[in-house]
Short mmCIF file of C-alpha atoms and ligand atoms in Angstrom, two decimals:
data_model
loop_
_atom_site.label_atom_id
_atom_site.label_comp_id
_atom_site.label_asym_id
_atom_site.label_seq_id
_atom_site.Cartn_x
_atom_site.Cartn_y
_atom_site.Cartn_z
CA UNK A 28 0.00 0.00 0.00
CA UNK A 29 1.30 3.23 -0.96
CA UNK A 30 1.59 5.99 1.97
CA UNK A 31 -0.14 9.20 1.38
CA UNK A 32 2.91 10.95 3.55
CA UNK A 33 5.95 9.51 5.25
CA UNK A 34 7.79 11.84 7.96
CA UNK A 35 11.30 11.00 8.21
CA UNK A 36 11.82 11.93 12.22
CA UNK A 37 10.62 12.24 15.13
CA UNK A 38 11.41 16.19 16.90
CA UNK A 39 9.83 19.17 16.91
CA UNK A 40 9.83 18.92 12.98
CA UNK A 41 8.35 15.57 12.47
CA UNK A 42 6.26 15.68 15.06
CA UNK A 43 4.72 18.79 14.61
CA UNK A 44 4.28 18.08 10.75
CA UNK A 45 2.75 14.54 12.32
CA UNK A 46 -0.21 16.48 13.99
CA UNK A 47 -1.09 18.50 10.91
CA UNK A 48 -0.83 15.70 8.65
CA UNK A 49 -3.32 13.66 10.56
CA UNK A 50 -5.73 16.50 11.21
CA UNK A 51 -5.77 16.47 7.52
CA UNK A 52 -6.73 12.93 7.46
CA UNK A 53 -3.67 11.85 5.87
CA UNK A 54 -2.97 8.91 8.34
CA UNK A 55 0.59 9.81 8.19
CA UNK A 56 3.37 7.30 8.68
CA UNK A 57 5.98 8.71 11.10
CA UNK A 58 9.49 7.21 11.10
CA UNK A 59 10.73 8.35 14.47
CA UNK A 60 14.31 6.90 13.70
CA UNK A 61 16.49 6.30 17.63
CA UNK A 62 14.96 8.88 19.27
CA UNK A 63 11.12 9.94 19.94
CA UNK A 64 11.13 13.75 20.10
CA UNK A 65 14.72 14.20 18.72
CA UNK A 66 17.19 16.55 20.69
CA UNK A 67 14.50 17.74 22.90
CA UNK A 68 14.85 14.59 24.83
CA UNK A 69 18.84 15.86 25.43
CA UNK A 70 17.67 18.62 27.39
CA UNK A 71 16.05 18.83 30.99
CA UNK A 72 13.75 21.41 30.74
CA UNK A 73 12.89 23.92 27.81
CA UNK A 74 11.91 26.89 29.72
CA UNK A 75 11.10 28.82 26.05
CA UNK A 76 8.22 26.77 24.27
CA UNK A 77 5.02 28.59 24.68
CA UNK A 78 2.35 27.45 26.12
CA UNK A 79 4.15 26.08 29.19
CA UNK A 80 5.05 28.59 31.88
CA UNK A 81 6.59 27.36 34.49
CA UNK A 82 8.82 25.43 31.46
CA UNK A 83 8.67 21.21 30.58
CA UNK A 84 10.90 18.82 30.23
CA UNK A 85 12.09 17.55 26.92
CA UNK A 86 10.79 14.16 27.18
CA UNK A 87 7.56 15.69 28.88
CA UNK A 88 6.76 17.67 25.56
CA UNK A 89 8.00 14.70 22.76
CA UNK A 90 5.08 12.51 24.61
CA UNK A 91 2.77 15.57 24.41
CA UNK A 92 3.26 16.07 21.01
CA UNK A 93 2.86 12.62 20.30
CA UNK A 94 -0.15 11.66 21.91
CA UNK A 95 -1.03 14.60 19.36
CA UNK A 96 -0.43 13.60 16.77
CA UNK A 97 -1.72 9.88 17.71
CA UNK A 98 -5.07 11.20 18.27
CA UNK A 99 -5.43 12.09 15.45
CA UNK A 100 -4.10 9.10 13.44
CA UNK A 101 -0.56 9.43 13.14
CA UNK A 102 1.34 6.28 12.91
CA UNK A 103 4.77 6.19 14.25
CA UNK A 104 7.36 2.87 13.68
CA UNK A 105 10.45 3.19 15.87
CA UNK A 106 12.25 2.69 12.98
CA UNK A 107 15.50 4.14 10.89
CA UNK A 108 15.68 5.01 7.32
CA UNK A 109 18.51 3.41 5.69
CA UNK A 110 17.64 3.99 2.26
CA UNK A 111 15.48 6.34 -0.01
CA UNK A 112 14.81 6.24 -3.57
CA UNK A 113 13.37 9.78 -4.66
CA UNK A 114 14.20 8.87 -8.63
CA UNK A 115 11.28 6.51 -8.91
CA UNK A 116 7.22 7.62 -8.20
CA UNK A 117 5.96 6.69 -5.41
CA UNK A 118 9.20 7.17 -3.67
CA UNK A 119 10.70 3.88 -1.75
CA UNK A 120 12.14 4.38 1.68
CA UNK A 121 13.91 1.13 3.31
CA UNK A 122 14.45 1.06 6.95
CA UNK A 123 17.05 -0.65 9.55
CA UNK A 124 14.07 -3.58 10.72
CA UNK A 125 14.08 -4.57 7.25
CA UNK A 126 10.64 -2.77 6.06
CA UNK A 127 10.17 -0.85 2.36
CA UNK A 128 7.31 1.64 2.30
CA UNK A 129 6.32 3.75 -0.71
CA UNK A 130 4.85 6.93 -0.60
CA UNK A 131 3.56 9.93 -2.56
CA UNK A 132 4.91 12.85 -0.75
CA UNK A 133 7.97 12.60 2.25
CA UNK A 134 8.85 15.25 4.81
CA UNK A 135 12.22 15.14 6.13
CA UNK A 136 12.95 15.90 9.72
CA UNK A 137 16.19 14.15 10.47
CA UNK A 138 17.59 17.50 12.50
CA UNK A 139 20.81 16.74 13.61
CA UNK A 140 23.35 15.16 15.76
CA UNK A 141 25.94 16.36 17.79
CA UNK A 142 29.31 17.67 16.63
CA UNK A 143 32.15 15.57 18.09
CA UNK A 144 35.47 17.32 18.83
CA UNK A 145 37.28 14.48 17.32
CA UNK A 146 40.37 14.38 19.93
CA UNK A 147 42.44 10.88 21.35
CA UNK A 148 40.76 9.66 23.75
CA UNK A 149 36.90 10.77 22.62
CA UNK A 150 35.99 7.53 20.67
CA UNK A 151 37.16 4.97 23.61
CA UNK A 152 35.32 6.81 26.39
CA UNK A 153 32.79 7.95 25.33
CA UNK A 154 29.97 6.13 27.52
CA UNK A 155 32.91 6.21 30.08
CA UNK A 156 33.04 9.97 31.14
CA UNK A 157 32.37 11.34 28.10
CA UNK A 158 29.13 12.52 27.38
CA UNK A 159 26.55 14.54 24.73
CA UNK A 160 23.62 14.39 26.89
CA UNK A 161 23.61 16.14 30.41
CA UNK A 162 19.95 15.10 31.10
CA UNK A 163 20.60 11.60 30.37
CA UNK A 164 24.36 10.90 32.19
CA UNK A 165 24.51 13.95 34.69
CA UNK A 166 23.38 11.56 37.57
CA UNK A 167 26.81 9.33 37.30
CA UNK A 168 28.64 12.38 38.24
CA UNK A 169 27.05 13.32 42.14
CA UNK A 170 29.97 15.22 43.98
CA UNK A 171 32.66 14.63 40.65
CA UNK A 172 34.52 17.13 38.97
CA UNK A 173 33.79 17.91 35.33
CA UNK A 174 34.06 19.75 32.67
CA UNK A 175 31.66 20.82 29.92
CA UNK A 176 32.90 22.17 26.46
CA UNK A 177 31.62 25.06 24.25
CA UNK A 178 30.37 29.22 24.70
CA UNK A 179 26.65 28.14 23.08
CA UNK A 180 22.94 27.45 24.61
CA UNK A 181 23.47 24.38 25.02
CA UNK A 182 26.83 24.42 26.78
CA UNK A 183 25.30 27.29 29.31
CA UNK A 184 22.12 25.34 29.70
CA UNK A 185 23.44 21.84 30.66
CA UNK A 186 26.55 23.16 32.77
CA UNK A 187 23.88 24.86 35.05
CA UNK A 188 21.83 21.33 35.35
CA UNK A 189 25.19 19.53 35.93
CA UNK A 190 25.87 22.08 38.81
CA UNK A 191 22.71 19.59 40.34
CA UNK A 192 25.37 16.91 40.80
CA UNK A 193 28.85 18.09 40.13
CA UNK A 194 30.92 19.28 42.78
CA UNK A 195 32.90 21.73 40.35
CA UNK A 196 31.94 22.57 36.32
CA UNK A 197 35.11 24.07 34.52
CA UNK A 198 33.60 25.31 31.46
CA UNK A 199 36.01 25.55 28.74
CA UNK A 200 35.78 27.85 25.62
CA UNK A 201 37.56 28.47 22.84
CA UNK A 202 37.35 32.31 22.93
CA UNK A 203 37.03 34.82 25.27
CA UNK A 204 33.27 35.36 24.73
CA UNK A 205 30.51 33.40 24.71
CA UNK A 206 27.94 32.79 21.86
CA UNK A 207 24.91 31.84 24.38
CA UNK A 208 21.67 34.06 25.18
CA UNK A 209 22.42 36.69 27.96
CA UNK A 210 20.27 35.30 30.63
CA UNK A 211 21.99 31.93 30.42
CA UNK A 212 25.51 34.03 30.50
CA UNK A 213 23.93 35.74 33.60
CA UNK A 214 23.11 32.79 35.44
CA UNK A 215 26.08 30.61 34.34
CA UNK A 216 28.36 33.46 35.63
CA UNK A 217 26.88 33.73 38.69
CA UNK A 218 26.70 30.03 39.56
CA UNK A 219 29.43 28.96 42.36
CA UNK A 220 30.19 25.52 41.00
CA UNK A 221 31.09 27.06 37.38
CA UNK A 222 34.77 28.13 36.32
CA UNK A 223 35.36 29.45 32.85
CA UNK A 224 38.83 28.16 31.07
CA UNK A 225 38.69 31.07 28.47
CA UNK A 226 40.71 30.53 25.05
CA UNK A 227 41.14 27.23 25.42
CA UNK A 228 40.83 23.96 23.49
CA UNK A 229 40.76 20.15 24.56
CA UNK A 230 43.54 18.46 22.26
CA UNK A 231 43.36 14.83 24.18
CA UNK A 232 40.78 13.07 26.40
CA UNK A 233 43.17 11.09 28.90
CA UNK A 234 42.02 7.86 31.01
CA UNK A 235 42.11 4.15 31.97
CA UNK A 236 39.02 2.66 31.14
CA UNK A 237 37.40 6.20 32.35
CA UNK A 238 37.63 9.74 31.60
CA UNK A 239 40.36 10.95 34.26
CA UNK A 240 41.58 14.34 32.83
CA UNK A 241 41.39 16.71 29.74
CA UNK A 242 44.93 17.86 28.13
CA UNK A 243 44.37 21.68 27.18
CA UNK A 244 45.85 23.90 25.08
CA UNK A 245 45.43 27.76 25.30
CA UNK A 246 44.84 28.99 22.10
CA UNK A 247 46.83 32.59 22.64
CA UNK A 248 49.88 31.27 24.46
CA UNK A 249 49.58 27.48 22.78
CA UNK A 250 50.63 26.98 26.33
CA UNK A 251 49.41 23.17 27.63
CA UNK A 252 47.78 22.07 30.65
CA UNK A 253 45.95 19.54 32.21
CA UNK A 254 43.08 19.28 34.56
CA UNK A 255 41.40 16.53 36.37
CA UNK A 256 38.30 15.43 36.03
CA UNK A 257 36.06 12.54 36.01
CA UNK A 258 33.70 13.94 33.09
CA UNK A 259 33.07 16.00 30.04
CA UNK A 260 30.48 17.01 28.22
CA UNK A 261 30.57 18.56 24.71
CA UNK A 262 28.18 20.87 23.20
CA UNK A 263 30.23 22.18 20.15
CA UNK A 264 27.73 22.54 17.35
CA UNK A 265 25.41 19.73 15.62
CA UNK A 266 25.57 18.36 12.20
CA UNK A 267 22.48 17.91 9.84
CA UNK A 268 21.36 14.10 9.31
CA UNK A 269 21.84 14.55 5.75
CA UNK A 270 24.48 11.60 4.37
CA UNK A 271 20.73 9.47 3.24
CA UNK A 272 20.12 11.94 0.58
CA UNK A 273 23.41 12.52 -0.64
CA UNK A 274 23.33 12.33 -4.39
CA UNK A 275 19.60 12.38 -4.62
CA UNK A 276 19.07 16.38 -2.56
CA UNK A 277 20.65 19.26 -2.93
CA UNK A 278 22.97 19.88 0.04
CA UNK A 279 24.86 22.74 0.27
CA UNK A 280 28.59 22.78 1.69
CA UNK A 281 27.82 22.13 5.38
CA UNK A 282 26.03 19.35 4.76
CA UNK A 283 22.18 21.29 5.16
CA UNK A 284 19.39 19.90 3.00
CA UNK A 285 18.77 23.23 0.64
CA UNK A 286 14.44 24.34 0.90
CA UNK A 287 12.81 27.13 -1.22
CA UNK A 288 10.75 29.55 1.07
CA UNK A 289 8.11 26.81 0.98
CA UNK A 290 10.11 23.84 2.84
CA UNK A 291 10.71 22.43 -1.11
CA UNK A 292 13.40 20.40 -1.54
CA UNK A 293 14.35 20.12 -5.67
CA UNK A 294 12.43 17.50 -6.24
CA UNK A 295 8.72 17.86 -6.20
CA UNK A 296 6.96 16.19 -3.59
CA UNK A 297 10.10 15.88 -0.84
CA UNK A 298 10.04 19.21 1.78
CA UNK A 299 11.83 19.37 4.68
CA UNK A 300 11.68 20.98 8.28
CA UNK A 301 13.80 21.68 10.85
CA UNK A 302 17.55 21.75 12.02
CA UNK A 303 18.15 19.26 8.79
CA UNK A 304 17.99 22.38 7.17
CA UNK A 305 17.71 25.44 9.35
CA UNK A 306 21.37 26.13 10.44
CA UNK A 307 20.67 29.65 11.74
CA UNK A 308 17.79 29.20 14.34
CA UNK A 309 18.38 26.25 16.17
CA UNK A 310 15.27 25.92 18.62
CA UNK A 311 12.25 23.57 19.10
CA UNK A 312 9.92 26.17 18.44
CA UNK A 313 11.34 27.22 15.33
CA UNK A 314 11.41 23.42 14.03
CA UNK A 315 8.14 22.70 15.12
CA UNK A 316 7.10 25.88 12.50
CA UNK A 317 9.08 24.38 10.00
CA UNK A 318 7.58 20.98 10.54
CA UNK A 319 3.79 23.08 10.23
CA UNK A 320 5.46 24.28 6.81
CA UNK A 321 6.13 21.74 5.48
CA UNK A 322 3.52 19.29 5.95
CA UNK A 323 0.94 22.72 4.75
CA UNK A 324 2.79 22.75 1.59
CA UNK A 325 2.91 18.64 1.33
CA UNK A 326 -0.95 18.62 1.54
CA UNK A 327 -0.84 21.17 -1.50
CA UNK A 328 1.60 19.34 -3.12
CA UNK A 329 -0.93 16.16 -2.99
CA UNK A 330 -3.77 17.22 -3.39
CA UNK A 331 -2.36 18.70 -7.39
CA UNK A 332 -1.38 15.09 -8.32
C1 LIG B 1 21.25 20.03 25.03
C2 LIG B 1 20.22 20.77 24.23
C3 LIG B 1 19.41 21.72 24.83
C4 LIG B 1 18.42 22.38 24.09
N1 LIG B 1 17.61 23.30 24.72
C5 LIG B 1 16.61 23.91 24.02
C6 LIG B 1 15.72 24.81 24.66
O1 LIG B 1 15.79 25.07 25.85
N2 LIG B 1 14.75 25.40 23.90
C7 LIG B 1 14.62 25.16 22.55
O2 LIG B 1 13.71 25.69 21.93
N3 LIG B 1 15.46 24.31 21.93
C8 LIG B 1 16.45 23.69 22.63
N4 LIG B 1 17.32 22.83 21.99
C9 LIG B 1 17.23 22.72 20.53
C10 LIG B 1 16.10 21.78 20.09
O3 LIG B 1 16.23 20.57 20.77
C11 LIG B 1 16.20 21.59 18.58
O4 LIG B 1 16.09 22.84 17.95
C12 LIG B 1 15.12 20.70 18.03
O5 LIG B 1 15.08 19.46 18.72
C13 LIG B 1 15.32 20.42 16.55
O6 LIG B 1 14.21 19.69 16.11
P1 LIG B 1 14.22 18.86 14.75
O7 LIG B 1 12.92 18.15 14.73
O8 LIG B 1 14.56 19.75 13.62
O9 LIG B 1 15.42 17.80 14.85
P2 LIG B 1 15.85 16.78 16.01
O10 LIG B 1 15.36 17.20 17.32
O11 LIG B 1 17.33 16.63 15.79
O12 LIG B 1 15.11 15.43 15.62
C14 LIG B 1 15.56 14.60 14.58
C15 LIG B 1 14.69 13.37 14.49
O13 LIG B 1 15.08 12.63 13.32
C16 LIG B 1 15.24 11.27 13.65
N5 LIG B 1 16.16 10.66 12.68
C17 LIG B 1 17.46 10.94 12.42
N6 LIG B 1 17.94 10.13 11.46
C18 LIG B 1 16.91 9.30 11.12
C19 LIG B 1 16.77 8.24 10.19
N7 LIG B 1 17.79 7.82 9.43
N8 LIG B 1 15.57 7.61 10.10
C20 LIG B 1 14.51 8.00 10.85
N9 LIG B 1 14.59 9.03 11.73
C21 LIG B 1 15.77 9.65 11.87
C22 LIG B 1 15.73 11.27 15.10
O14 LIG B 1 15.51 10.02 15.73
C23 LIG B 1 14.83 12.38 15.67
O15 LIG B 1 13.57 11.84 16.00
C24 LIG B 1 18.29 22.13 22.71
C25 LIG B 1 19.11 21.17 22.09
C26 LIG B 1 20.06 20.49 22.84
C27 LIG B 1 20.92 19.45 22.16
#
């Protein structure tokens, strides 16, 4: 059976495009790929998304949005795409469990993952001290030391939830600013627990078996250091889920999905929504809007065939 609509993710973008899609009776068939509700899920609590005052938890607002979308008669399979086909109508999309579904119109949501700093020591301990997810390891690290890398959001955000557990944050930055919103600078700044290592850069991870210290450099003096701790966490940028469409989209040179003003893709019938193509914004929010774009402008797009 051919799908009216597949949605290729589950975050803010798929989902959101999820609810519309089945409030316009399409029965939409939601990939949701490893993780329900995407990078939301990362964070503890997203004290921007209106509607929610006193602020909600990542995980809190994925179920929300899917019970949504469910209600309506979405259909989500926790299931990756390894394959898509957008030469041939309907397109084909293969996943990981071994399923091949066909469908008239796809939305791609596959936002993106996190950047990795891509130093010795990373790779082996990762899942051993070193971490991408604050929410979902911070408890392992009650009275430690750590350390949490990058100026962003993200890096603000999650080094004031690790201050929860942590006996001492060293924050570490590459400059001698930071990127992130004001009132996380503010509170970040004013937090006890958290140190700032200005101009600095991790060039090796260094344990046994565990994370036990970060090797620094300082990128003005090229002066090296090291510091002990028993954990880091790196929030150094994202990078689009884009490799599945390689060849097929049109992907500009940082590896975004390219979209006309109307989510389009170049070829007629694929749109896409959020961070898998929105490098500049970066919020659920925003995605969510994109994901409410795009499926708008996939129920055009099918109902012209
Ligand atoms: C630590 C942290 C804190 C944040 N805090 C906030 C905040 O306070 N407020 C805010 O507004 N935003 C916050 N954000 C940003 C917000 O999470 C993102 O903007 C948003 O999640 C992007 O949504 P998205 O749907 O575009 O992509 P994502 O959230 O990246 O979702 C991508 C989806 O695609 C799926 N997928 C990927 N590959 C495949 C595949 N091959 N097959 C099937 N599915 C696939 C994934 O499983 C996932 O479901 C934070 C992000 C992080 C990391």
């Amino acid at each position: 059976m051919t799908e009216n609509l597949i949605i290729i993710g589950a975050g803010p973008a798929g989902l959101s495009a999820a609810i519309y899609a089945a409030r316009g009776n399409l029965a939409p068939l939601v990939l949701t790929g490893q993780s329900l509700g995407g990078q939301i899920v990362l964070t503890n609590e997203l004290e921007n998304f209106p509607g929610f005052p006193e602020g909600i938890t990542g995980l809190e607002l994925a179920q929300l949005m899917q019970k949504q979308a469910e209600r309506f008669g979405a259909r989500l399979e926790a299931d990756s795409v390894t394959r898509v086909d957008l030469q041939t109508r309907p397109f084909r999309v293969e996943t990981q469990n071994g399923a091949t579904y066909t469908a008239r119109a796809l939305i791609i949501a596959t936002g993106a993952s996190p950047r990795r700093l891509n130093v010795p020591g990373e790779n082996e301990l990762t899942g051993r001290g070193v971490s991408y997810c604050a929410t979902c390891d911070g408890f392992f690290f009650r009275n430690k030391e750590i350390a949490v890398v990058g100026g962003g959001d993200s890096a603000m955000q999650e080094s004031l939830f690790l201050t929860r557990f942590a006996s001492k944050v060293h924050l570490i930055h590459r400059r001698d600013q930071l990127r992130a919103q004001p009132i996380l600078q503010d509170r970040a700044r004013a937090e006890p627990k958290i140190t700032f290592v200005w101009n600095s850069v991790v060039k090796e991870i260094r344990g046994a078996g565990k994370v036990e210290g970060l090797v620094l450099e300082n990128m003005q003096t090229r002066a090296r250091s090291e510091i002990p701790v028993q954990g880091v966490f790196i929030y150094v940028g994202y990078i689009p889920n884009t490799e599945l469409f390689r060849g097929q989209l049109e992907i500009d040179e940082e590896g975004y999905l390219k979209v006309d003003a109307r989510q389009r893709t170049n070829i007629p019938g694929v749109f896409a929504a959020g961070e898998v193509h929105d490098r500049v914004f970066r919020q659920a929010i925003v995605s969510a809007g994109y994901g409410a774009m795009a499926e708008i402008e996939a129920e055009r797009y099918l109902a012209s065939l």
